[in-house]
Coordinates of C-alpha atoms in Angstrom, one line a residue:
X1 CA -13.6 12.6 -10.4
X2 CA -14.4 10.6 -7.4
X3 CA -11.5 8.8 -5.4
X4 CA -13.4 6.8 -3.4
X5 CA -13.7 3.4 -4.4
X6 CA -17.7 2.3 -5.1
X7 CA -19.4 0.0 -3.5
X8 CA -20.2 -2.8 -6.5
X9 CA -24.4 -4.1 -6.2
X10 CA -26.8 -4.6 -3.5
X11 CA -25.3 -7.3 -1.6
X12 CA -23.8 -5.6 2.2
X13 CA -20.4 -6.6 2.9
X14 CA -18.9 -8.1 5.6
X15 CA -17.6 -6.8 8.8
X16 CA -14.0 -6.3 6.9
X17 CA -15.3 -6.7 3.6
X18 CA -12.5 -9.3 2.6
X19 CA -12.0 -13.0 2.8
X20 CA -11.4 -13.0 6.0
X21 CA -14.8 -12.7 6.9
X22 CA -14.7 -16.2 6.3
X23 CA -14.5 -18.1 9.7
X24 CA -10.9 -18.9 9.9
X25 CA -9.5 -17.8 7.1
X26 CA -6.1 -15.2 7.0
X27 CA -3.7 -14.3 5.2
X28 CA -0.3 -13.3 5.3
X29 CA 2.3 -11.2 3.0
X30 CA 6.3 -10.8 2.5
X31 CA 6.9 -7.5 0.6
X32 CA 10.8 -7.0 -1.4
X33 CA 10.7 -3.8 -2.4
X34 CA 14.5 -2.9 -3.8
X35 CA 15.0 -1.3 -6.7
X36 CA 14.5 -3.7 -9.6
X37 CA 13.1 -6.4 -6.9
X38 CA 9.6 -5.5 -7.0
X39 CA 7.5 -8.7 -6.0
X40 CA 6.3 -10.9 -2.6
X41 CA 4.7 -13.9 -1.2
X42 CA 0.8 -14.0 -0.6
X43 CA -0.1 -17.1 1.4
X44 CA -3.7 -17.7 1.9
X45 CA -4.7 -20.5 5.2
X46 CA -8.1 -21.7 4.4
X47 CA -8.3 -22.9 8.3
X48 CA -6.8 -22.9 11.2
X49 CA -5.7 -26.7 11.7
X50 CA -3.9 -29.1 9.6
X51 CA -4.9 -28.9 6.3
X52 CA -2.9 -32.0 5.3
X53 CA -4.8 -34.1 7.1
X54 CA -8.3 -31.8 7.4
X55 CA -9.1 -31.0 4.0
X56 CA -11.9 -29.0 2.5
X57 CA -13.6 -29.7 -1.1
X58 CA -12.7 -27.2 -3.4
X59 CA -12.3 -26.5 -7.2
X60 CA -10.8 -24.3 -10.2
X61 CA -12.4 -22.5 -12.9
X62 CA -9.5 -21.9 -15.4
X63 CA -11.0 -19.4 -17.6
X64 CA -8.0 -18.8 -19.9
X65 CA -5.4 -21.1 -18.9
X66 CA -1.9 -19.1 -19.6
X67 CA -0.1 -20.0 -16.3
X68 CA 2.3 -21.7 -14.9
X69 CA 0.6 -22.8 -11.4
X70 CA 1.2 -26.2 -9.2
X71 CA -1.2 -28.2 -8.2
X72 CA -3.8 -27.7 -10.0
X73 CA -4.5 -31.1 -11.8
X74 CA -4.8 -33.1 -8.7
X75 CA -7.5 -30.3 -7.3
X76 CA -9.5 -30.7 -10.3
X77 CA -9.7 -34.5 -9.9
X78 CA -10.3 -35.2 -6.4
X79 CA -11.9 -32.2 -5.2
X80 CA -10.0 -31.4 -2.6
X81 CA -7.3 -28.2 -1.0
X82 CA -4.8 -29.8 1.4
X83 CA -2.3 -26.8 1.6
X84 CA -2.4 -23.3 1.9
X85 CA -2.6 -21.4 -1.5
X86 CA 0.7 -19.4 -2.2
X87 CA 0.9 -16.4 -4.6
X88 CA 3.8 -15.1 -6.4
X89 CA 5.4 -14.1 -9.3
X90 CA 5.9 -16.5 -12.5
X91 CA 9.6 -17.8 -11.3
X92 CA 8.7 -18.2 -8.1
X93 CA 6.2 -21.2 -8.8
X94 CA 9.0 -23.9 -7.7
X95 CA 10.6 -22.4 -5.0
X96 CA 7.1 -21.7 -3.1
X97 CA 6.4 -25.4 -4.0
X98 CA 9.2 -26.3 -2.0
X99 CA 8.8 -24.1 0.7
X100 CA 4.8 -25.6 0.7
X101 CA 6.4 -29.6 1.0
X102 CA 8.6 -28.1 3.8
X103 CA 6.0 -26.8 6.0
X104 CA 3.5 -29.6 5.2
X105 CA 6.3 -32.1 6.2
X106 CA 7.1 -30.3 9.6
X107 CA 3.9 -31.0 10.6
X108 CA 3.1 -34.2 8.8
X109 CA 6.7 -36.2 9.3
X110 CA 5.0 -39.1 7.4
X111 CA 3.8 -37.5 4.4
X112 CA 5.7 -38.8 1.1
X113 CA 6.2 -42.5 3.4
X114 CA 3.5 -43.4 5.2
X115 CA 1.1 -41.0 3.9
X116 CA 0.6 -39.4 0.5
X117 CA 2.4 -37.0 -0.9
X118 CA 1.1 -33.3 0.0
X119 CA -0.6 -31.6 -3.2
X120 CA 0.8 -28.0 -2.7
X121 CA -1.0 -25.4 -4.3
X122 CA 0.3 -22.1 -5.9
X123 CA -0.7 -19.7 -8.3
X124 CA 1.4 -16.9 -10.4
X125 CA 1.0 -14.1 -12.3
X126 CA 4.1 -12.0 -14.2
X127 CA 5.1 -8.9 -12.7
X128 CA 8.0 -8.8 -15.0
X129 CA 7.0 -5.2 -16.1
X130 CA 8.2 -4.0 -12.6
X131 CA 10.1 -6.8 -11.1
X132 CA 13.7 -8.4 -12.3
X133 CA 12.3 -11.6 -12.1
X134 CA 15.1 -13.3 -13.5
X135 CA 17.1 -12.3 -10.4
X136 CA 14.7 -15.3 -8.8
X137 CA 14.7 -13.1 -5.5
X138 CA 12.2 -15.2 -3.8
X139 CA 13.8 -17.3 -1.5
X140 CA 11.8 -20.4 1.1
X141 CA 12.1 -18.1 3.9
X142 CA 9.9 -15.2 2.2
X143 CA 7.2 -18.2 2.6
X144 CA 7.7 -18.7 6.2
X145 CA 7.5 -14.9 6.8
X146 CA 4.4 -14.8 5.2
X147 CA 2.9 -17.2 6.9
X148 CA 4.1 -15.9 10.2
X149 CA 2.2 -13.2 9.0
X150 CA -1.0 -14.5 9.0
X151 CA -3.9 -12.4 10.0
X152 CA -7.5 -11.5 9.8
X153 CA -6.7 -7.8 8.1
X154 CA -5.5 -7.9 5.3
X155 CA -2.8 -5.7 3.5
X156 CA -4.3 -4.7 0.2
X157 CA -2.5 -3.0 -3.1
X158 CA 1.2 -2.8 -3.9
X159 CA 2.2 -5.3 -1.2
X160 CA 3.0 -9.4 -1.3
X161 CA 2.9 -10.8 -4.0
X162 CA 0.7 -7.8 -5.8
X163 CA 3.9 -5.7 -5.2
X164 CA 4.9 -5.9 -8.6
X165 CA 1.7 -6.5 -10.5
X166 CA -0.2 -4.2 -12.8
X167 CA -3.5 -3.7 -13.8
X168 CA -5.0 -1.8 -16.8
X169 CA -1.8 -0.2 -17.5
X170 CA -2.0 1.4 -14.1
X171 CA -0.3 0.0 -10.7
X172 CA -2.4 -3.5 -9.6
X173 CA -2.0 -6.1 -7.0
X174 CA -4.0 -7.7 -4.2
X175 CA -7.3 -6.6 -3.7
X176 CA -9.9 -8.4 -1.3
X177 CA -13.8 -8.1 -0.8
X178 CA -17.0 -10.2 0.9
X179 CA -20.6 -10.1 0.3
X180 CA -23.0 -11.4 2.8
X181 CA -26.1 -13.5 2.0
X182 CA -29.6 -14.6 2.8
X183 CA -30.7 -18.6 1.7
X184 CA -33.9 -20.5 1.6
X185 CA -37.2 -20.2 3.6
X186 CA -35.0 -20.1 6.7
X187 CA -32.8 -17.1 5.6
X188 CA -29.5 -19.2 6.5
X189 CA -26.7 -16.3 6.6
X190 CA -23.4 -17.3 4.6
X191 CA -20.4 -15.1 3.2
X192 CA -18.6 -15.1 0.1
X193 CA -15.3 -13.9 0.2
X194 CA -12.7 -13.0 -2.7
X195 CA -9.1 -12.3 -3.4
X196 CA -7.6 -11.0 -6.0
X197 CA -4.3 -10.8 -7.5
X198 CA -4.4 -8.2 -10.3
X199 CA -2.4 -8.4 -12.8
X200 CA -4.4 -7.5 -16.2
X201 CA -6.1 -5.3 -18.5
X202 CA -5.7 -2.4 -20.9
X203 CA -6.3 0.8 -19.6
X204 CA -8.7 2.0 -22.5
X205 CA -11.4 -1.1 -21.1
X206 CA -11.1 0.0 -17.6
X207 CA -14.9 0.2 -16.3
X208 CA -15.6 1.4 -12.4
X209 CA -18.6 0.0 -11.5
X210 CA -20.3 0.7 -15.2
X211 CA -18.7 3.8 -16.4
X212 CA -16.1 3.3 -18.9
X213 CA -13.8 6.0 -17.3
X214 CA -10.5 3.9 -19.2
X215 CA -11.3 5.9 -22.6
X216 CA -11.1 9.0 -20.2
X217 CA -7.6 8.3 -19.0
X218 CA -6.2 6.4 -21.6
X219 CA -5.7 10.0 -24.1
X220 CA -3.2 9.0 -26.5
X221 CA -3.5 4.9 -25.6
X222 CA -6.9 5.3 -26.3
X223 CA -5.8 4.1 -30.2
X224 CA -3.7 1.8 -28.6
X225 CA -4.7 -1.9 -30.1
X226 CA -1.7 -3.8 -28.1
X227 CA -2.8 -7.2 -27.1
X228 CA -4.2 -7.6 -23.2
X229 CA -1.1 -9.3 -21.4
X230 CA -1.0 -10.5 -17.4
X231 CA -3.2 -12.6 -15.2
X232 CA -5.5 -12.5 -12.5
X233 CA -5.8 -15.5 -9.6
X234 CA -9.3 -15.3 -8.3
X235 CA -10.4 -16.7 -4.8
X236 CA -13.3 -17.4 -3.7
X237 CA -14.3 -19.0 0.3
X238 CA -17.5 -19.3 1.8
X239 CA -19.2 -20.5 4.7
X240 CA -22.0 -22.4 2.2
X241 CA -21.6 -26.3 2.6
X242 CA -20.7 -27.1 -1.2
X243 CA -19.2 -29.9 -2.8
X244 CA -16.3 -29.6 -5.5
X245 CA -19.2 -29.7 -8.4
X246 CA -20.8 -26.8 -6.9
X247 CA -17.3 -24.7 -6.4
X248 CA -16.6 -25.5 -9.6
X249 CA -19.8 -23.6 -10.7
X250 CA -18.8 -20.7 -7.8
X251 CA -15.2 -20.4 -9.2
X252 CA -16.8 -19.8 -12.8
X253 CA -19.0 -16.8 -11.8
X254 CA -15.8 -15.1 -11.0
X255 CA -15.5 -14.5 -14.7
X256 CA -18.7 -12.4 -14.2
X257 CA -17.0 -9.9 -12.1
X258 CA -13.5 -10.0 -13.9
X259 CA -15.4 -9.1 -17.1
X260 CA -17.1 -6.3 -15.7
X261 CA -13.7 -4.6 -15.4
X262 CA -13.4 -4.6 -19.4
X263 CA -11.3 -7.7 -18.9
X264 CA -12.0 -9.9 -22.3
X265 CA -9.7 -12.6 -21.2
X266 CA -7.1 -12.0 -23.5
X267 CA -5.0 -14.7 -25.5
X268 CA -2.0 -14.0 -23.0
X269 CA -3.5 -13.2 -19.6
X270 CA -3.7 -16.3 -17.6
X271 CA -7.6 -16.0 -15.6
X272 CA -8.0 -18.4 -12.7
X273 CA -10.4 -18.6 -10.5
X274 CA -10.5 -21.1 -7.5
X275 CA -12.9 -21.6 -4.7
X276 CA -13.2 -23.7 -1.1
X277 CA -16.0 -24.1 1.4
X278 CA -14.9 -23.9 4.6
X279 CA -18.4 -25.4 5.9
X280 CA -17.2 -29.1 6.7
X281 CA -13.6 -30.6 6.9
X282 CA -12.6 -33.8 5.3
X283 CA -10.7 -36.2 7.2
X284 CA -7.8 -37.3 4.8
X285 CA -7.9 -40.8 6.7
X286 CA -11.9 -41.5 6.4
X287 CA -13.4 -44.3 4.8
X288 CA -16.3 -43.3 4.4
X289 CA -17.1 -39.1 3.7
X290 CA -20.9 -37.7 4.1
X291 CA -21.2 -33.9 3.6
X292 CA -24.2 -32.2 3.9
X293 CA -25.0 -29.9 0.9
X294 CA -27.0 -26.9 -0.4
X295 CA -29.4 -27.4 -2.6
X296 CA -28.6 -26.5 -6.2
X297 CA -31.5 -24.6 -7.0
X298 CA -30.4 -22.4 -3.8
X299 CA -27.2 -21.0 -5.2
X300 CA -27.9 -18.2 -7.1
X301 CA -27.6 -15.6 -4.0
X302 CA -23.9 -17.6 -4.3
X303 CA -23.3 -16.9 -7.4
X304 CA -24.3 -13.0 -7.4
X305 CA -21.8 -12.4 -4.5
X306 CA -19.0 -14.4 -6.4
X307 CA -19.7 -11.9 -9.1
X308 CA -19.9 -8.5 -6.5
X309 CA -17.6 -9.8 -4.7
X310 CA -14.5 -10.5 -7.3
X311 CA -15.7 -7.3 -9.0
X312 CA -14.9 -4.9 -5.9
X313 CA -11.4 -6.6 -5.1
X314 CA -10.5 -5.6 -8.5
X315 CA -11.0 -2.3 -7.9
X316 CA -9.7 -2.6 -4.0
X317 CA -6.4 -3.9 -5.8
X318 CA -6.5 -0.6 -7.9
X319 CA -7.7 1.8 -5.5
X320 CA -5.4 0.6 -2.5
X321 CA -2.2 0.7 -5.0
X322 CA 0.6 3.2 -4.6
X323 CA 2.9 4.2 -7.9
X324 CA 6.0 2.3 -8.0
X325 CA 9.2 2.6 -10.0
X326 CA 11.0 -0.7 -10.5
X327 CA 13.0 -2.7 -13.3
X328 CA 15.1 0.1 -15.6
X329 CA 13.0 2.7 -14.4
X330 CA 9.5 1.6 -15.3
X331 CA 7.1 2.8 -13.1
X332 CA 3.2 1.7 -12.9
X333 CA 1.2 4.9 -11.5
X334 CA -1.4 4.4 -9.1
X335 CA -5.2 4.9 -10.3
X336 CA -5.5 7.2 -7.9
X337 CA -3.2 9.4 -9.0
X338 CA -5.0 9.0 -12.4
X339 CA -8.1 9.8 -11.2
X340 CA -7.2 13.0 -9.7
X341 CA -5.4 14.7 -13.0
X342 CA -8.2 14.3 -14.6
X343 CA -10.3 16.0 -12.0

């Protein structure tokens, strides 16, 4: 059995083959890893400046809504991310929403008077499997040390907030990929980046780039008819210059790549997808906004990296995942380790 993860369709990746090949974006984890605390912070900085005031159009895809996130009504209305995107665990939603007002505040002293209130964005998924969340061991300073942690490579598997998270049965978390691609009669180069946070699945509908090797490993699960519980947040960024109506149709193809996983987007997994263009800023203060736009009939090279690209940081999330023991001795093993008993 190969251990090496595949490289999902044609497309090449990017020099790190994660969202960070996205001019300007990074991102930044806090790991708790004691005993039952099994879980993290996963911030996501779209840009380097203020995002408060410099905003960039964005949208959500909410392909089975079970979640808990913040801030996702006001994105789907105007269009439009003005924070960085925090990840966590379920419980964690309002304390990370906190910790987001804090920092937008510290550098915006008039937002909430002067200025609008700051739309913070984050997204959850339950690691409860793993993780004691009712100990509610994420604190506002596990949000700071993730941002301080900001950077171009990115940590991938058992680590922020993936620490506690699993997928098909086996150990998940935070997977990351990028797909590079060529536009129009002028072959204008643009990358699409994902990240994931893993969180779903049954291992007998695990596929790995086509082959159904789930019914493999699953042995005696294989019979198992247990509904599919968890979530996944997807995120997509490119360098494309799309408005919110055509990230909205981005953020959808991430369903394409999540279902080639054997995900079926079951009643109790919460699957949301969200994507931003980092091709042109919006000044929060503008009267007047002019963006300059792909054309529609252009997009399909878009959509087929959304697709590749979500797909492979599934399976980085798997692949990149050590076994951990948490919560009353439950323990998620890693794929890997899988992989290579049945060798």
């Amino acid at each position: 059995m190969n251990l090496q993860v595949p490289h999902i369709g044609r497309l090449a990746a990017g020099p790190r083959n994660s969202i960070t090949d996205v001019a300007g974006v990074r991102v930044g984890h806090c790991t708790l890893d004691a005993g039952p605390v099994q879980t993290g912070v996963t911030v996501l900085m779209p840009h380097g400046g203020n995002l408060f005031t410099h905003r960039l159009p964005a949208a959500a895809a909410v392909i089975n809504g079970f979640g808990k996130s913040a801030g996702l009504v006001q994105l789907e209305e105007l269009g439009q991310l003005e924070s960085p995107i925090a990840l966590s665990n379920t419980f964690a939603v309002g304390t990370l929403l906190t910790a987001q007002v804090r920092h937008t505040l510290r550098e915006n002293p008039e937002c909430g008077r002067s200025l609008s209130t700051v739309n913070a964005l984050v997204l959850e998924c339950n690691d409860a499997y793993l993780n004691d969340q009712q100990a509610l061991a994420i604190e506002e300073g596990h949000y700071l040390q993730a941002l301080q942690a900001l950077s171009q490579e990115v940590a991938q598997g058992a680590v922020g907030a993936g620490r506690g998270m699993s997928s098909f049965g086996l150990k998940g978390g935070i997977g990351t990929a990028s797909r590079c691609v060529s536009i129009g009669a002028a072959g204008n180069a643009f990358t699409v980046g994902a990240l994931v946070l893993s969180n779903f699945g049954r291992l007998p509908d695990l596929v790995i780039d086509g082959d159904p090797v789930g019914r493999r490993l699953a042995d005696s699960a294989a019979s198992d008819h247990s509904p599919e519980k968890g979530s996944i947040i997807m995120i997509l960024a490119t360098d494309a210059p799309l408005d919110a109506r055509q990230l909205k149709r981005l953020a959808t193809r991430a369903g394409a790549g999540l279902a080639r996983t054997g995900s079926v987007y079951g009643h109790g997994s919460g699957d949301i997808a969200l994507a931003f263009s980092t091709a042109q800023q919006i000044e929060a203060s503008a009267e007047c906004v002019q963006l300059t736009l792909l054309a529609d009939h252009l997009l399909d090279p878009l959509f087929h990296a959304a697709a590749d690209s979500v797909e492979q940081a599934i399976l980085h999330a798997l692949f990149a995942a050590e076994t951990v023991r948490g919560r009353d001795g439950h323990v998620r093993v890693s794929l890997r380790e899988r992989l290579a008993a049945l060798a």
